[in-house]
Amino acid sequence: MAEAKWYVAHTYSGYENKVKADIEKTIENRNMQDVIQEICVPMEEVVEIKDDRKKTVMRKLFPGYVIVKMIMTDESWYVVRNCRGVTGFVGPGSKPVPLTEQEIINMGLEKRTITIDFEVGDKIRVKYGPLEGFVGVIDAIIMERQKIKAKVSMFGRDTDVELEFNQVEHIV
């Protein structure tokens, strides 16, 4: 069986959650859970200030879009495409284009479990990039962004830098 990929469906603005609910209902009625696996309306928490009062609200990251993880078949395409509120898939013409691995990571759709062999206080060497060869000490590890903050010794003084996990190697 083919692997499910993430596709982006374009919707009327404000219809995102209704489209998600409608697709989920259709999946259940047609018993298509193995073909259309996940429907997502990415949200973010935003602090709004109104009349000098802070209020935390949930806001759609991509208004007018619903992200669908599915195995592209004629039936799955038909179900999503003909859902009320959907205007089409993102892609040239009528052919939907799946999101790339990098787009999926950037959008935070699939959480990858990353194991790293260093921790705060460890000595590291920069493997590549503008600071290649420089040595430093880890100050912080930012798992969500897959980065570390470190103090790197440059020209006789410590400089705070932010580096990607794969840019550094642990020095014993």
Short mmCIF file of C-alpha atoms in Angstrom, two decimals, residues 1 22-37 73 75-76 79:
data_model
loop_
_atom_site.label_atom_id
_atom_site.label_comp_id
_atom_site.label_asym_id
_atom_site.label_seq_id
_atom_site.Cartn_x
_atom_site.Cartn_y
_atom_site.Cartn_z
CA MET A 1 0.00 0.00 0.00
CA ASP A 22 -17.17 17.24 7.28
CA ILE A 23 -14.18 15.26 5.98
CA GLU A 24 -13.91 13.39 9.31
CA LYS A 25 -17.62 12.49 9.13
CA THR A 26 -17.27 11.27 5.52
CA ILE A 27 -14.20 9.18 6.44
CA GLU A 28 -16.20 7.51 9.21
CA ASN A 29 -19.27 6.90 7.01
CA ARG A 30 -17.20 5.40 4.18
CA ASN A 31 -14.78 3.60 6.52
CA MET A 32 -11.74 5.32 4.94
CA GLN A 33 -9.62 5.85 8.11
CA ASP A 34 -6.73 3.93 6.56
CA VAL A 35 -6.71 6.14 3.43
CA ILE A 36 -7.40 9.60 4.89
CA GLN A 37 -5.47 9.46 8.16
CA THR A 73 -6.42 7.66 -4.59
CA GLU A 75 -11.70 8.12 -3.98
CA SER A 76 -9.71 10.07 -1.34
CA VAL A 79 -13.91 12.97 -0.90
#
